[in-house]
PDB file of C-alpha atoms in Angstrom:
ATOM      1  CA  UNK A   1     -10.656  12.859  -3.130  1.00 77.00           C
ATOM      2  CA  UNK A   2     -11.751   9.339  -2.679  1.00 91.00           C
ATOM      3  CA  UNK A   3     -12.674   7.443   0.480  1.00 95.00           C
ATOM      4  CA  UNK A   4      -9.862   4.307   1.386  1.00 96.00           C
ATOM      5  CA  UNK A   5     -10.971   1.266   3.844  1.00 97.00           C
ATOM      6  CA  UNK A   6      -7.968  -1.015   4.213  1.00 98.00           C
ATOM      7  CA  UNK A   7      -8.275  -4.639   5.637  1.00 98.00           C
ATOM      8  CA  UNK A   8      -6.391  -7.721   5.734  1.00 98.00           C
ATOM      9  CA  UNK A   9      -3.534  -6.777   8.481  1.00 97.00           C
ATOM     10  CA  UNK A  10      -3.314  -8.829  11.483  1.00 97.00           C
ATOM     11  CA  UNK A  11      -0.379 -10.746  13.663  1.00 97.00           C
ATOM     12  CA  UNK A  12       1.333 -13.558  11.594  1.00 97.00           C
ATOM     13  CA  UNK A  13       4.658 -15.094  12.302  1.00 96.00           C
ATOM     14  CA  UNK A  14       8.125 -14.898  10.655  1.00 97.00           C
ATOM     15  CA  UNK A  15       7.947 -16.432   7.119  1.00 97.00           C
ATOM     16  CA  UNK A  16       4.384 -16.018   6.821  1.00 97.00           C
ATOM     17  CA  UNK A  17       2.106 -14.021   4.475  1.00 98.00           C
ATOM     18  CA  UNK A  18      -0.857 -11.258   4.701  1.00 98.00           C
ATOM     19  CA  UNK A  19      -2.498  -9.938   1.739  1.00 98.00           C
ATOM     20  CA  UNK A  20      -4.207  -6.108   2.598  1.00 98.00           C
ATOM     21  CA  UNK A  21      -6.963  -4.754   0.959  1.00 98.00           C
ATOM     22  CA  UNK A  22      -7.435  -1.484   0.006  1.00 98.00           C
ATOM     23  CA  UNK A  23     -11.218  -0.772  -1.327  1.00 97.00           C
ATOM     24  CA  UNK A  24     -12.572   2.747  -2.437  1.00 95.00           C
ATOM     25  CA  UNK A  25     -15.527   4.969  -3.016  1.00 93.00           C
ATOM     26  CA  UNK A  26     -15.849   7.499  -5.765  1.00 78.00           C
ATOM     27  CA  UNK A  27     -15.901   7.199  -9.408  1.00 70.00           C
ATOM     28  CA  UNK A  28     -12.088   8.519  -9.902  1.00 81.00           C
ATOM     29  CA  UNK A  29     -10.441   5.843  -8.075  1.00 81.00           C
ATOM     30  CA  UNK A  30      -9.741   3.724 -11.282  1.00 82.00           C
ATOM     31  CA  UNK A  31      -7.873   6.838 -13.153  1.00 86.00           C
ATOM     32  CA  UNK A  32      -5.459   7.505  -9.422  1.00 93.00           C
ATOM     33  CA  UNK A  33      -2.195   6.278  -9.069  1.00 96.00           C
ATOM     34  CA  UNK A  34      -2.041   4.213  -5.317  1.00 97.00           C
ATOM     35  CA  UNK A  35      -0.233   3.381  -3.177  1.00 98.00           C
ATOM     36  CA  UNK A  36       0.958   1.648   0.491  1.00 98.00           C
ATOM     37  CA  UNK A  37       2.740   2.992   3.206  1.00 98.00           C
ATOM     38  CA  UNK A  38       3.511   1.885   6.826  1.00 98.00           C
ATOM     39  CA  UNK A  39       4.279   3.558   9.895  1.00 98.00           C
ATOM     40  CA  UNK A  40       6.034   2.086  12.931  1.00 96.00           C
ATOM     41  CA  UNK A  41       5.841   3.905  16.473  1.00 95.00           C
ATOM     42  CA  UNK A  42       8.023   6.373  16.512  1.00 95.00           C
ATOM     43  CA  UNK A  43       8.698   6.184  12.893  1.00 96.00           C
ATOM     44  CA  UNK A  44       7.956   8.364   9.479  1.00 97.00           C
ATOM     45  CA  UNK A  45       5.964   7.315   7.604  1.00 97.00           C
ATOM     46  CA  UNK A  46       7.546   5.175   4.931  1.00 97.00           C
ATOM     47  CA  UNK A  47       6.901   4.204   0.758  1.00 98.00           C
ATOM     48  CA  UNK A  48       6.148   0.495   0.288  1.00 98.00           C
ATOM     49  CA  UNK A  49       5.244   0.561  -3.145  1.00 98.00           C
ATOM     50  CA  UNK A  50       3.032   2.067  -5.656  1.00 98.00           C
ATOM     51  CA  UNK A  51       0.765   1.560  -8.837  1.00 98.00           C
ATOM     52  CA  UNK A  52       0.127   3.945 -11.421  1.00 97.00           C
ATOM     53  CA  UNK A  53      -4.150   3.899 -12.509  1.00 94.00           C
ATOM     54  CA  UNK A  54      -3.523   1.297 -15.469  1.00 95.00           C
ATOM     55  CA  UNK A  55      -1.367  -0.848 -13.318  1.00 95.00           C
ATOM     56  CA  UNK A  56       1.434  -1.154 -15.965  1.00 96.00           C
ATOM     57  CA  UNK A  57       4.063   0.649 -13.887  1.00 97.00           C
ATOM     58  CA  UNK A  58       4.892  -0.214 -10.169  1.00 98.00           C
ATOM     59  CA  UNK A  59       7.742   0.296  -7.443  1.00 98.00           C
ATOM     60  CA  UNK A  60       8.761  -0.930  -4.217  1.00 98.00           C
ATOM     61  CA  UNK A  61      10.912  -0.188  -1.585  1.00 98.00           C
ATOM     62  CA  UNK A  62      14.091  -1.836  -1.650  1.00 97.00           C
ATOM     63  CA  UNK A  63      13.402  -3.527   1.870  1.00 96.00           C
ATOM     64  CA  UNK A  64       9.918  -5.594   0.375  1.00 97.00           C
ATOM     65  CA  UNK A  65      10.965  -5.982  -2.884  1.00 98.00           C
ATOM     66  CA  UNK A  66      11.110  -9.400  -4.267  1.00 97.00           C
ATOM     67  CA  UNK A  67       8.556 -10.024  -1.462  1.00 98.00           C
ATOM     68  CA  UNK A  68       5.528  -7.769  -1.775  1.00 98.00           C
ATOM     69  CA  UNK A  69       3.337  -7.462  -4.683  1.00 98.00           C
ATOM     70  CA  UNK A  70       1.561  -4.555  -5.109  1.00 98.00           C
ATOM     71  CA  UNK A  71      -1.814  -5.059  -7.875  1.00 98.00           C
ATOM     72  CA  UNK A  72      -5.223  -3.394  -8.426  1.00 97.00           C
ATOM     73  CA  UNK A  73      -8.733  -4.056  -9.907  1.00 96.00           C
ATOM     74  CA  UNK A  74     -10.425  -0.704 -11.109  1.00 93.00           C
ATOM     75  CA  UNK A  75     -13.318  -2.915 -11.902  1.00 92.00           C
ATOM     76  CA  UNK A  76     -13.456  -3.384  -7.496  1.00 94.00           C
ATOM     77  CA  UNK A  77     -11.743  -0.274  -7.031  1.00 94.00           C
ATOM     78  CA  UNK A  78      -9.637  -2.313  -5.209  1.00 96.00           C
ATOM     79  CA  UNK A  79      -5.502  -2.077  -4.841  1.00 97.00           C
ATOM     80  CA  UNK A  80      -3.807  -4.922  -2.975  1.00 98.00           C
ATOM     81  CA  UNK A  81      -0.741  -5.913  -1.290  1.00 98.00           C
ATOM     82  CA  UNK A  82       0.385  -9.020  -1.094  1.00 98.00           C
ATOM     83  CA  UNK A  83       3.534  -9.735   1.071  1.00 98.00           C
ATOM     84  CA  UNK A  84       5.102 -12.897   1.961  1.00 98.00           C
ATOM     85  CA  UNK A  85       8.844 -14.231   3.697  1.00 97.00           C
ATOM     86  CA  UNK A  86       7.525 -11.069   6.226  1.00 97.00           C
ATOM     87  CA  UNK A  87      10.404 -10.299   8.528  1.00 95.00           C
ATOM     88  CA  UNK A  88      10.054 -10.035  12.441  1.00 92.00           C
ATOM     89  CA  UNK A  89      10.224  -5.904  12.585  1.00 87.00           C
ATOM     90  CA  UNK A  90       8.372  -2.984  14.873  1.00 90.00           C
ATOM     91  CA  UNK A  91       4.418  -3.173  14.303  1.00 95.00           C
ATOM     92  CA  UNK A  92       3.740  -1.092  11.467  1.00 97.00           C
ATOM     93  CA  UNK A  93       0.125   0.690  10.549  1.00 98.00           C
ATOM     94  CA  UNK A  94      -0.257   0.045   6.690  1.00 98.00           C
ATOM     95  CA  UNK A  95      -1.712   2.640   4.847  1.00 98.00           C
ATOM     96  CA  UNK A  96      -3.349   3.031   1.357  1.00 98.00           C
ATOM     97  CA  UNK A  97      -2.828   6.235  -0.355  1.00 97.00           C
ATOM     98  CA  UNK A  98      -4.443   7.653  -3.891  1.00 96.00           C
ATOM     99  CA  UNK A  99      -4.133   9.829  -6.268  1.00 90.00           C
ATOM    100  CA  UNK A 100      -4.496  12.478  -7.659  1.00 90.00           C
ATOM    101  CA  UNK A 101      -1.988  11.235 -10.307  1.00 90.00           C
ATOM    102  CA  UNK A 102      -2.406   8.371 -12.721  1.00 90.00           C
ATOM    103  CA  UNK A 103       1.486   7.812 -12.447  1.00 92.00           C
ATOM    104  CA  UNK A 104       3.195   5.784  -9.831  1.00 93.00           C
ATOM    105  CA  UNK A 105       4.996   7.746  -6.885  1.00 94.00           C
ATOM    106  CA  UNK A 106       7.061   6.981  -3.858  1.00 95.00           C
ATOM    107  CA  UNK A 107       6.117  10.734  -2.222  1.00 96.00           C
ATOM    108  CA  UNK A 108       4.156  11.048   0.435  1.00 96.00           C
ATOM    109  CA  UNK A 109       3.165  14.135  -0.709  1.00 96.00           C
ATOM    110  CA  UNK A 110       1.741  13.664  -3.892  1.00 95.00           C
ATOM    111  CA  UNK A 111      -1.216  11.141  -2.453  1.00 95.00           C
ATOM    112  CA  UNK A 112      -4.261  13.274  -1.313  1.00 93.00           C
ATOM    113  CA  UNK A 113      -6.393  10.568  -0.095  1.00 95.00           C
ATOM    114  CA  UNK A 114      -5.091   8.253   2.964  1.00 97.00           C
ATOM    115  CA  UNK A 115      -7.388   5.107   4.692  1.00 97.00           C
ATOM    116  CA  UNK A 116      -7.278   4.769   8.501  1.00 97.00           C
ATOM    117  CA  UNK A 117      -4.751   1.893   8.190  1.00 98.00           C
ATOM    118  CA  UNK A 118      -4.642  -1.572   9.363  1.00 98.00           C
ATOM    119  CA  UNK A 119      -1.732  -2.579  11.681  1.00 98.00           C
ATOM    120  CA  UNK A 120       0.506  -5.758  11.131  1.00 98.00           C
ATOM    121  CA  UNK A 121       2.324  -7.396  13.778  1.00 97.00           C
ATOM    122  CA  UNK A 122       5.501 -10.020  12.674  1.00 97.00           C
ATOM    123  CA  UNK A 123       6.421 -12.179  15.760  1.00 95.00           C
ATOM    124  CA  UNK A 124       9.910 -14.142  15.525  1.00 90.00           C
TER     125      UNK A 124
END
């Protein structure tokens, strides 16, 4: 397992952009697949998108794509997520999730390492 601090959430507006960060300890980070989640009150947990360890393969959710990019830097151990044209929905808790695959994965189930989450708030 590897330890996951994310950062970056915050409150931004309709139309705006946040980029998270997702940094981690432990030498096996770089050969993990991540990944980003978010959880609304009263929600599941839901996929956002993921990266397989080299990077080269990556999905999204239907509802961000086009508008979140998901990237990483092994050299940081560091996976980000960029999102932009953010809609006004329920607060959502992002997550980071990793490993321990090298491919890319939409199921919760496969990640075995989850950070505390930052929350993100879009006002209309």
């Amino acid at each position: 397992q590897v330890h996951l601090a994310e950062s970056g959430g915050g409150l931004v507006q309709a139309g705006g952009s946040l980029r998270l960060s997702c940094v981690a300890s432990g030498r096996t980070f770089s050969i993990y697949a991540a990944g980003w989640f978010r959880q609304s009150p009263g929600k599941e947990r839901e996929f956002v998108a993921t990266i397989s360890w080299r990077g080269d393969t990556i999905y999204y959710a239907d509802s961000v794509k086009g508008r979140f990019t998901i990237s990483r830097d092994n050299g940081k151990n560091t996976v980000y997520l960029q999102m932009t044209r953010l809609k006004p929905e329920l607060p959502a808790v992002y997550y980071c999730a990793a490993g321990p695959m090298a491919a890319a994965t939409s199921r919760i189930k496969d990640f075995g390492s989850w950070g505390q989450g930052t929350p993100v708030t879009v006002s209309s």
